[in-house]
Amino acid sequence: MNKFLSEWTVGLLVSTLAYASLFYLNVWLTAHLSYGLGVNWIYLPAGLRLFLTLIFGFPGALGITLASFVISYLGEFAQELTTCLGIGLISGFTPYLARFFVLSNLNISSDLSNLSLPKLIICILIYSALSAGLHQWWFAVRGLDEAGSFNHFLVMFIGDVLGTVALIGLVKYGLDLLKLSKPA
């Protein structure tokens, strides 16, 4: 029980802090690539959302939900509690839903040991479509700006795909550098 609680807490904390940190780094790096409220042409945290939920499962989804709620509440959504709660839930549980769908339908083991590039690409596309669709639906329901349009969905989908691919590429490159720097 103690080990489970400890792993659960680590997953929650790592996910919360990592997501919030990368969100603000992404805002700084890609400020000129923003398409509209909550919509970016490149969104690196999308890749982190997927990664954290694939690794940590439910605690990862909950950590992302908490971070996204706080970011929304303190940021662009003017402390509208219902809007921010929906954004947090969609941000955290859409990748978890994609994880569930992919693990149960693409024959990927829960420890991800047989995750291949084609399966990862399918996972990225499913997650990006779900995320963009649910976010834009929520934005339309809440009456936010011009959000909820097909153009916003398309840009968010592209931004999530590009951000996920870029983040995975950076992680892979970093791991390759670590392998090269270790003495034989």
PDB file of N, CA and C in Angstrom, residues 2 6 13 45-46 53 57 67 71 81 94 137 156 171:
ATOM      1  N   ASN A   2       1.903   1.274   0.834  1.00  0.00           N
ATOM      2  CA  ASN A   2       2.787   2.436   0.902  1.00  0.00           C
ATOM      3  C   ASN A   2       3.507   2.679  -0.414  1.00  0.00           C
ATOM      4  N   SER A   6       3.078   5.922  -2.756  1.00  0.00           N
ATOM      5  CA  SER A   6       4.281   6.685  -3.095  1.00  0.00           C
ATOM      6  C   SER A   6       4.418   6.847  -4.612  1.00  0.00           C
ATOM      7  N   LEU A  13       2.653  14.434  -8.762  1.00  0.00           N
ATOM      8  CA  LEU A  13       3.504  15.622  -8.600  1.00  0.00           C
ATOM      9  C   LEU A  13       4.361  15.891  -9.834  1.00  0.00           C
ATOM     10  N   PRO A  45       3.377  21.014 -24.918  1.00  0.00           N
ATOM     11  CA  PRO A  45       2.752  20.286 -23.806  1.00  0.00           C
ATOM     12  C   PRO A  45       1.825  19.152 -24.246  1.00  0.00           C
ATOM     13  N   ALA A  46       1.353  19.169 -25.481  1.00  0.00           N
ATOM     14  CA  ALA A  46       0.520  18.056 -25.965  1.00  0.00           C
ATOM     15  C   ALA A  46       1.311  16.752 -25.910  1.00  0.00           C
ATOM     16  N   THR A  53       0.642  10.478 -19.411  1.00  0.00           N
ATOM     17  CA  THR A  53      -0.444   9.524 -19.196  1.00  0.00           C
ATOM     18  C   THR A  53      -0.064   8.119 -19.647  1.00  0.00           C
ATOM     19  N   GLY A  57      -0.301   6.868 -16.139  1.00  0.00           N
ATOM     20  CA  GLY A  57      -1.711   6.507 -16.128  1.00  0.00           C
ATOM     21  C   GLY A  57      -2.568   7.547 -15.432  1.00  0.00           C
ATOM     22  N   ALA A  67      -2.880  20.955 -13.009  1.00  0.00           N
ATOM     23  CA  ALA A  67      -2.036  22.022 -13.567  1.00  0.00           C
ATOM     24  C   ALA A  67      -2.807  22.841 -14.588  1.00  0.00           C
ATOM     25  N   ILE A  71      -3.604  26.808 -14.392  1.00  0.00           N
ATOM     26  CA  ILE A  71      -3.101  27.666 -15.480  1.00  0.00           C
ATOM     27  C   ILE A  71      -4.257  28.439 -16.115  1.00  0.00           C
ATOM     28  N   LEU A  81     -14.798  29.642 -13.314  1.00  0.00           N
ATOM     29  CA  LEU A  81     -14.571  28.344 -12.699  1.00  0.00           C
ATOM     30  C   LEU A  81     -15.032  27.169 -13.572  1.00  0.00           C
ATOM     31  N   THR A  94      -8.207  13.558 -21.733  1.00  0.00           N
ATOM     32  CA  THR A  94      -8.202  13.190 -23.150  1.00  0.00           C
ATOM     33  C   THR A  94      -7.018  12.282 -23.480  1.00  0.00           C
ATOM     34  N   TRP A 137     -15.066  21.792 -28.812  1.00  0.00           N
ATOM     35  CA  TRP A 137     -16.454  21.613 -28.415  1.00  0.00           C
ATOM     36  C   TRP A 137     -16.722  22.384 -27.116  1.00  0.00           C
ATOM     37  N   MET A 156      -5.530  23.456 -33.828  1.00  0.00           N
ATOM     38  CA  MET A 156      -5.205  22.776 -32.571  1.00  0.00           C
ATOM     39  C   MET A 156      -4.736  21.352 -32.843  1.00  0.00           C
ATOM     40  N   VAL A 171      13.227  14.350 -26.877  1.00  0.00           N
ATOM     41  CA  VAL A 171      13.534  13.313 -25.890  1.00  0.00           C
ATOM     42  C   VAL A 171      14.451  12.259 -26.507  1.00  0.00           C
TER      43      VAL A 171
END
